[in-house]
Amino acid sequence: MSLVAEAFVTQLAAAEPWPENAALYQQLKEEQILLSDNASSLAVQAFLQMCNLPVRVICRANAEYMSPSGKVPFIHVGNQVVSELGPIVQFVKAKGHSLSDGLDEVQKAEMKAYMELVNNMLLTAELYLQWCDDVTVEEITHPRYGSPYPWPLNRILSYQKQWEVRRKMKAIGWAGKTLEQVLEDVDQCCHALSQRLGTQPYFFNKHPTELDALVFGHLFTILTTQLITDELSEKVKNYSNLTAFCRRIEQQYFEGHDKDSSAIAARSSKRPLLR
């Protein structure tokens, strides 16, 4: 199919209304999914809830390999498959749903800058902890990541992913960091987010944007995921307005909704996803 034809098909898909059977795919939530992917999936779920767009969460052991970008989550809407929060936000916007249309250009630029901060600091810290902290790798990451597969495939896939992430860490200058330095980066990110949020209900006052969905996805997952130690979650707990922010979004957009359609159901009772 030519680029023009592909663009035409995409425009037609965007013009179609949001279907009732839209699905979001992620890894198995009880025994397989890791902190970073869980956070990214929850961010997308929160964003869709804020847009009042129904989506059913489907857990598949091979979700990572089903995704067009190799990353989760991805959504299947009509005949379209879109992965990761940024492209999903744009796809949803093309269907006439946007959380940031009320912002001016300066605010939109600020929102994007804070989203970059979260991705560059919190997401990278989560990946570092999962794949570069030796104790976490051996006790949590390798067993969970390879859990759906038989030996030796489970080990092969885990080491392959570990090599891929560590290569990325080296490229961005994180490979030589200590865990203490990474935790300090997390604290600095939380401090910046706490300062921006202040006493407002959301980052841009009364209405949530995709920034709120992204921050919630990462902070809530950090707060409710059991790791080797509590050092990561304690960094978030130091900022009471951030923990209140997470609770506010949980109550407004997840509690009382269809429990089967949201991965947050497993965490609303504070059950850990990583054991």
mmCIF file of C-alpha atoms in Angstrom:
data_model
loop_
_atom_site.group_PDB
_atom_site.id
_atom_site.type_symbol
_atom_site.label_atom_id
_atom_site.label_comp_id
_atom_site.label_asym_id
_atom_site.label_seq_id
_atom_site.Cartn_x
_atom_site.Cartn_y
_atom_site.Cartn_z
ATOM 1 C CA MET A 1 0.000 0.000 0.000
ATOM 2 C CA SER A 2 1.325 3.471 -0.927
ATOM 3 C CA LEU A 3 1.909 6.201 1.661
ATOM 4 C CA VAL A 4 -1.025 8.167 0.233
ATOM 5 C CA ALA A 5 -3.315 5.137 0.516
ATOM 6 C CA GLU A 6 -2.099 4.461 4.060
ATOM 7 C CA ALA A 7 -2.785 8.079 5.037
ATOM 8 C CA PHE A 8 -6.284 7.826 3.537
ATOM 9 C CA VAL A 9 -7.004 4.614 5.475
ATOM 10 C CA THR A 10 -5.748 6.263 8.683
ATOM 11 C CA GLN A 11 -8.017 9.277 8.100
ATOM 12 C CA LEU A 12 -11.003 6.991 7.564
ATOM 13 C CA ALA A 13 -10.193 5.101 10.767
ATOM 14 C CA ALA A 14 -9.881 8.359 12.691
ATOM 15 C CA ALA A 15 -13.282 9.475 11.449
ATOM 16 C CA GLU A 16 -14.957 6.352 12.815
ATOM 17 C CA PRO A 17 -16.476 6.584 16.321
ATOM 18 C CA TRP A 18 -14.757 4.899 19.259
ATOM 19 C CA PRO A 19 -15.967 1.282 19.350
ATOM 20 C CA GLU A 20 -17.292 -0.482 22.430
ATOM 21 C CA ASN A 21 -14.903 -3.392 21.885
ATOM 22 C CA ALA A 22 -11.636 -1.402 21.962
ATOM 23 C CA ALA A 23 -8.901 -3.428 23.639
ATOM 24 C CA LEU A 24 -5.625 -2.660 25.397
ATOM 25 C CA TYR A 25 -2.962 -5.352 25.425
ATOM 26 C CA GLN A 26 -0.300 -5.882 28.067
ATOM 27 C CA GLN A 27 1.637 -8.782 29.584
ATOM 28 C CA LEU A 28 0.191 -11.126 32.214
ATOM 29 C CA LYS A 29 -0.374 -8.859 35.204
ATOM 30 C CA GLU A 30 -0.072 -11.311 38.080
ATOM 31 C CA GLU A 31 3.070 -13.208 37.171
ATOM 32 C CA GLN A 32 4.855 -11.522 34.251
ATOM 33 C CA ILE A 33 4.520 -7.761 33.763
ATOM 34 C CA LEU A 34 7.365 -5.609 35.099
ATOM 35 C CA LEU A 35 7.267 -2.250 36.838
ATOM 36 C CA SER A 36 8.008 -0.057 33.795
ATOM 37 C CA ASP A 37 5.511 -1.768 31.469
ATOM 38 C CA ASN A 38 2.879 -1.824 34.178
ATOM 39 C CA ALA A 39 3.334 1.925 34.708
ATOM 40 C CA SER A 40 3.095 2.623 30.980
ATOM 41 C CA SER A 41 -0.034 0.504 30.665
ATOM 42 C CA LEU A 42 -1.705 2.214 33.606
ATOM 43 C CA ALA A 43 -0.862 5.638 32.142
ATOM 44 C CA VAL A 44 -2.694 4.745 28.921
ATOM 45 C CA GLN A 45 -5.647 3.321 30.855
ATOM 46 C CA ALA A 46 -5.853 6.509 32.901
ATOM 47 C CA PHE A 47 -5.695 8.648 29.774
ATOM 48 C CA LEU A 48 -8.544 6.718 28.126
ATOM 49 C CA GLN A 49 -10.612 6.875 31.314
ATOM 50 C CA MET A 50 -10.082 10.640 31.441
ATOM 51 C CA CYS A 51 -11.314 10.827 27.845
ATOM 52 C CA ASN A 52 -14.306 8.680 28.846
ATOM 53 C CA LEU A 53 -13.357 6.085 26.228
ATOM 54 C CA PRO A 54 -14.069 2.454 27.186
ATOM 55 C CA VAL A 55 -11.291 -0.101 26.765
ATOM 56 C CA ARG A 56 -10.964 -3.725 27.789
ATOM 57 C CA VAL A 57 -7.612 -4.844 29.168
ATOM 58 C CA ILE A 58 -6.376 -8.103 27.640
ATOM 59 C CA CYS A 59 -3.328 -9.797 29.123
ATOM 60 C CA ARG A 60 -1.171 -11.885 26.796
ATOM 61 C CA ALA A 61 2.184 -13.492 27.509
ATOM 62 C CA ASN A 62 3.452 -12.399 24.083
ATOM 63 C CA ALA A 63 2.015 -8.847 24.162
ATOM 64 C CA GLU A 64 5.486 -7.329 23.734
ATOM 65 C CA TYR A 65 5.974 -9.303 20.530
ATOM 66 C CA MET A 66 2.477 -8.501 19.256
ATOM 67 C CA SER A 67 3.091 -4.750 19.542
ATOM 68 C CA PRO A 68 4.027 -2.903 16.334
ATOM 69 C CA SER A 69 6.764 -1.024 18.212
ATOM 70 C CA GLY A 70 7.822 -3.910 20.434
ATOM 71 C CA LYS A 71 6.577 -1.976 23.465
ATOM 72 C CA VAL A 72 3.475 -2.209 25.598
ATOM 73 C CA PRO A 73 0.788 -1.260 25.985
ATOM 74 C CA PHE A 74 -0.880 -1.160 22.607
ATOM 75 C CA ILE A 75 -4.515 -0.664 21.731
ATOM 76 C CA HIS A 76 -6.596 -2.409 19.084
ATOM 77 C CA VAL A 77 -9.347 -0.080 17.886
ATOM 78 C CA GLY A 78 -11.314 -1.132 14.827
ATOM 79 C CA ASN A 79 -8.652 -2.236 12.362
ATOM 80 C CA GLN A 80 -5.977 0.013 13.875
ATOM 81 C CA VAL A 81 -3.194 -1.020 16.258
ATOM 82 C CA VAL A 82 -1.367 1.784 18.084
ATOM 83 C CA SER A 83 1.294 1.422 20.758
ATOM 84 C CA GLU A 84 2.639 3.695 23.521
ATOM 85 C CA LEU A 85 1.082 6.754 25.129
ATOM 86 C CA GLY A 86 2.295 9.453 22.711
ATOM 87 C CA PRO A 87 0.964 7.857 19.506
ATOM 88 C CA ILE A 88 -2.215 6.785 21.329
ATOM 89 C CA VAL A 89 -2.825 10.409 22.414
ATOM 90 C CA GLN A 90 -2.473 11.524 18.789
ATOM 91 C CA PHE A 91 -4.718 8.720 17.546
ATOM 92 C CA VAL A 92 -7.408 9.606 20.070
ATOM 93 C CA LYS A 93 -7.079 13.298 19.179
ATOM 94 C CA ALA A 94 -7.719 12.435 15.524
ATOM 95 C CA LYS A 95 -11.004 10.897 16.680
ATOM 96 C CA GLY A 96 -11.989 14.182 18.316
ATOM 97 C CA HIS A 97 -10.948 13.523 21.918
ATOM 98 C CA SER A 98 -8.287 15.702 23.547
ATOM 99 C CA LEU A 99 -7.450 16.549 27.145
ATOM 100 C CA SER A 100 -5.120 19.434 26.320
ATOM 101 C CA ASP A 101 -7.118 21.510 23.828
ATOM 102 C CA GLY A 102 -7.902 24.023 26.572
ATOM 103 C CA LEU A 103 -4.222 24.835 27.114
ATOM 104 C CA ASP A 104 -2.483 27.712 25.378
ATOM 105 C CA GLU A 105 0.748 27.194 23.448
ATOM 106 C CA VAL A 106 2.972 28.032 26.417
ATOM 107 C CA GLN A 107 1.114 25.575 28.641
ATOM 108 C CA LYS A 108 1.298 22.874 25.973
ATOM 109 C CA ALA A 109 5.061 23.359 25.713
ATOM 110 C CA GLU A 110 5.336 23.143 29.500
ATOM 111 C CA MET A 111 3.217 20.002 29.568
ATOM 112 C CA LYS A 112 5.455 18.328 26.980
ATOM 113 C CA ALA A 113 8.571 19.322 28.937
ATOM 114 C CA TYR A 114 7.240 17.667 32.108
ATOM 115 C CA MET A 115 6.244 14.564 30.150
ATOM 116 C CA GLU A 116 9.820 14.376 28.841
ATOM 117 C CA LEU A 117 11.050 14.704 32.413
ATOM 118 C CA VAL A 118 8.918 11.772 33.544
ATOM 119 C CA ASN A 119 10.032 9.588 30.643
ATOM 120 C CA ASN A 120 13.694 10.553 30.983
ATOM 121 C CA MET A 121 13.824 10.168 34.766
ATOM 122 C CA LEU A 122 11.080 7.910 36.163
ATOM 123 C CA LEU A 123 10.802 5.480 33.247
ATOM 124 C CA THR A 124 14.575 5.247 32.883
ATOM 125 C CA ALA A 125 14.955 4.702 36.633
ATOM 126 C CA GLU A 126 12.395 1.892 36.496
ATOM 127 C CA LEU A 127 14.286 0.230 33.635
ATOM 128 C CA TYR A 128 17.589 0.659 35.486
ATOM 129 C CA LEU A 129 16.193 -0.929 38.627
ATOM 130 C CA GLN A 130 14.699 -3.854 36.691
ATOM 131 C CA TRP A 131 17.685 -4.670 34.505
ATOM 132 C CA CYS A 132 20.806 -3.128 36.089
ATOM 133 C CA ASP A 133 20.370 -3.760 39.812
ATOM 134 C CA ASP A 134 21.781 -7.274 40.203
ATOM 135 C CA VAL A 135 19.636 -8.345 43.163
ATOM 136 C CA THR A 136 16.414 -7.165 41.519
ATOM 137 C CA VAL A 137 17.402 -8.801 38.236
ATOM 138 C CA GLU A 138 17.956 -12.208 39.821
ATOM 139 C CA GLU A 139 15.102 -12.208 42.327
ATOM 140 C CA ILE A 140 12.351 -10.446 40.355
ATOM 141 C CA THR A 141 13.105 -9.511 36.747
ATOM 142 C CA HIS A 142 14.426 -12.744 35.266
ATOM 143 C CA PRO A 143 11.842 -15.000 36.973
ATOM 144 C CA ARG A 144 8.920 -12.764 35.981
ATOM 145 C CA TYR A 145 10.012 -11.796 32.466
ATOM 146 C CA GLY A 146 10.614 -15.395 31.419
ATOM 147 C CA SER A 147 7.780 -16.934 33.440
ATOM 148 C CA PRO A 148 5.478 -17.879 30.509
ATOM 149 C CA TYR A 149 8.222 -19.759 28.677
ATOM 150 C CA PRO A 150 9.969 -23.123 29.256
ATOM 151 C CA TRP A 151 13.669 -23.468 30.021
ATOM 152 C CA PRO A 152 16.009 -22.517 28.342
ATOM 153 C CA LEU A 153 13.870 -20.061 26.334
ATOM 154 C CA ASN A 154 12.917 -18.177 29.512
ATOM 155 C CA ARG A 155 16.571 -17.467 30.293
ATOM 156 C CA ILE A 156 17.492 -16.679 26.698
ATOM 157 C CA LEU A 157 14.711 -14.086 26.357
ATOM 158 C CA SER A 158 15.536 -12.536 29.740
ATOM 159 C CA TYR A 159 19.242 -12.163 28.959
ATOM 160 C CA GLN A 160 18.434 -10.826 25.503
ATOM 161 C CA LYS A 161 16.193 -8.132 27.014
ATOM 162 C CA GLN A 162 18.755 -7.353 29.702
ATOM 163 C CA TRP A 163 21.469 -6.847 27.084
ATOM 164 C CA GLU A 164 19.149 -4.563 25.097
ATOM 165 C CA VAL A 165 18.291 -2.380 28.120
ATOM 166 C CA ARG A 166 21.867 -2.205 29.383
ATOM 167 C CA ARG A 167 23.030 -1.123 25.941
ATOM 168 C CA LYS A 168 20.466 1.689 26.079
ATOM 169 C CA MET A 169 21.647 2.671 29.571
ATOM 170 C CA LYS A 170 25.211 2.885 28.314
ATOM 171 C CA ALA A 171 24.121 5.049 25.377
ATOM 172 C CA ILE A 172 22.360 7.592 27.610
ATOM 173 C CA GLY A 173 25.065 7.649 30.285
ATOM 174 C CA TRP A 174 23.218 5.708 32.989
ATOM 175 C CA ALA A 175 25.260 2.502 32.910
ATOM 176 C CA GLY A 176 27.852 3.837 35.346
ATOM 177 C CA LYS A 177 25.332 5.153 37.862
ATOM 178 C CA THR A 178 24.901 3.643 41.292
ATOM 179 C CA LEU A 179 21.470 2.790 42.676
ATOM 180 C CA GLU A 180 21.840 5.700 45.107
ATOM 181 C CA GLN A 181 22.396 8.114 42.212
ATOM 182 C CA VAL A 182 19.344 6.762 40.387
ATOM 183 C CA LEU A 183 17.203 7.170 43.501
ATOM 184 C CA GLU A 184 18.449 10.747 43.816
ATOM 185 C CA ASP A 185 17.352 11.387 40.215
ATOM 186 C CA VAL A 186 13.916 10.020 41.106
ATOM 187 C CA ASP A 187 13.767 12.336 44.108
ATOM 188 C CA GLN A 188 14.673 15.360 41.974
ATOM 189 C CA CYS A 189 11.979 14.427 39.446
ATOM 190 C CA CYS A 190 9.382 14.039 42.216
ATOM 191 C CA HIS A 191 10.435 17.363 43.702
ATOM 192 C CA ALA A 192 9.927 19.110 40.345
ATOM 193 C CA LEU A 193 6.517 17.456 39.876
ATOM 194 C CA SER A 194 5.481 18.315 43.432
ATOM 195 C CA GLN A 195 6.457 21.953 42.934
ATOM 196 C CA ARG A 196 4.512 22.165 39.661
ATOM 197 C CA LEU A 197 1.421 20.491 41.112
ATOM 198 C CA GLY A 198 1.344 22.532 44.305
ATOM 199 C CA THR A 199 -2.137 22.552 45.812
ATOM 200 C CA GLN A 200 -3.949 22.116 42.495
ATOM 201 C CA PRO A 201 -6.006 18.975 41.859
ATOM 202 C CA TYR A 202 -4.217 18.477 38.526
ATOM 203 C CA PHE A 203 -1.069 19.864 36.934
ATOM 204 C CA PHE A 204 -3.036 22.436 34.954
ATOM 205 C CA ASN A 205 -5.566 23.245 37.671
ATOM 206 C CA LYS A 206 -9.079 21.801 37.410
ATOM 207 C CA HIS A 207 -8.872 19.461 34.427
ATOM 208 C CA PRO A 208 -6.527 16.528 33.792
ATOM 209 C CA THR A 209 -4.275 16.281 30.749
ATOM 210 C CA GLU A 210 -2.121 13.505 29.349
ATOM 211 C CA LEU A 211 0.586 14.692 31.771
ATOM 212 C CA ASP A 212 -1.650 13.762 34.705
ATOM 213 C CA ALA A 213 -2.263 10.323 33.178
ATOM 214 C CA LEU A 214 1.461 9.743 32.648
ATOM 215 C CA VAL A 215 2.492 10.879 36.129
ATOM 216 C CA PHE A 216 -0.281 8.845 37.735
ATOM 217 C CA GLY A 217 0.693 5.704 35.832
ATOM 218 C CA HIS A 218 4.278 5.835 37.053
ATOM 219 C CA LEU A 219 3.776 7.112 40.601
ATOM 220 C CA PHE A 220 0.830 4.851 41.434
ATOM 221 C CA THR A 221 2.688 1.815 40.121
ATOM 222 C CA ILE A 222 5.801 2.711 42.113
ATOM 223 C CA LEU A 223 3.707 3.170 45.254
ATOM 224 C CA THR A 224 1.874 -0.151 44.913
ATOM 225 C CA THR A 225 4.601 -2.449 43.593
ATOM 226 C CA GLN A 226 6.598 -4.554 46.022
ATOM 227 C CA LEU A 227 10.301 -4.592 45.165
ATOM 228 C CA ILE A 228 13.381 -5.833 47.028
ATOM 229 C CA THR A 229 13.336 -2.700 49.197
ATOM 230 C CA ASP A 230 10.967 0.245 49.667
ATOM 231 C CA GLU A 231 13.593 2.834 48.676
ATOM 232 C CA LEU A 232 11.917 3.741 45.389
ATOM 233 C CA SER A 233 8.389 4.121 46.784
ATOM 234 C CA GLU A 234 9.720 6.086 49.775
ATOM 235 C CA LYS A 235 10.995 8.753 47.387
ATOM 236 C CA VAL A 236 7.430 9.305 46.167
ATOM 237 C CA LYS A 237 5.916 9.112 49.660
ATOM 238 C CA ASN A 238 8.093 12.059 50.708
ATOM 239 C CA TYR A 239 5.745 14.297 48.674
ATOM 240 C CA SER A 240 2.279 14.261 50.205
ATOM 241 C CA ASN A 241 0.669 16.194 47.353
ATOM 242 C CA LEU A 242 1.848 13.546 44.874
ATOM 243 C CA THR A 243 0.417 10.669 46.914
ATOM 244 C CA ALA A 244 -2.853 12.620 47.327
ATOM 245 C CA PHE A 245 -2.837 13.225 43.556
ATOM 246 C CA CYS A 246 -2.566 9.465 42.920
ATOM 247 C CA ARG A 247 -5.380 8.714 45.330
ATOM 248 C CA ARG A 248 -7.568 11.401 43.737
ATOM 249 C CA ILE A 249 -7.191 9.938 40.242
ATOM 250 C CA GLU A 250 -7.677 6.392 41.508
ATOM 251 C CA GLN A 251 -10.944 7.404 43.177
ATOM 252 C CA GLN A 252 -12.266 9.520 40.314
ATOM 253 C CA TYR A 253 -11.366 7.376 37.328
ATOM 254 C CA PHE A 254 -11.019 3.794 38.553
ATOM 255 C CA GLU A 255 -12.960 3.049 41.725
ATOM 256 C CA GLY A 256 -16.498 1.967 40.953
ATOM 257 C CA HIS A 257 -15.708 1.281 37.302
ATOM 258 C CA ASP A 258 -15.845 -2.153 35.720
ATOM 259 C CA LYS A 259 -13.168 -4.038 37.637
ATOM 260 C CA ASP A 260 -12.654 -6.532 34.834
ATOM 261 C CA SER A 261 -11.651 -3.793 32.402
ATOM 262 C CA SER A 262 -8.875 -2.263 34.435
ATOM 263 C CA ALA A 263 -5.540 -3.549 35.659
ATOM 264 C CA ILE A 264 -5.839 -1.209 38.618
ATOM 265 C CA ALA A 265 -8.293 -3.629 40.196
ATOM 266 C CA ALA A 266 -5.392 -5.817 41.245
ATOM 267 C CA ARG A 267 -3.763 -2.883 42.988
ATOM 268 C CA SER A 268 -6.682 -1.011 44.503
ATOM 269 C CA SER A 269 -6.488 -3.378 47.454
ATOM 270 C CA LYS A 270 -2.727 -2.666 47.575
ATOM 271 C CA ARG A 271 -1.766 -6.148 46.442
ATOM 272 C CA PRO A 272 1.755 -6.065 44.942
ATOM 273 C CA LEU A 273 2.272 -6.940 41.305
ATOM 274 C CA LEU A 274 5.888 -7.941 41.850
ATOM 275 C CA ARG A 275 6.558 -10.407 44.612
#
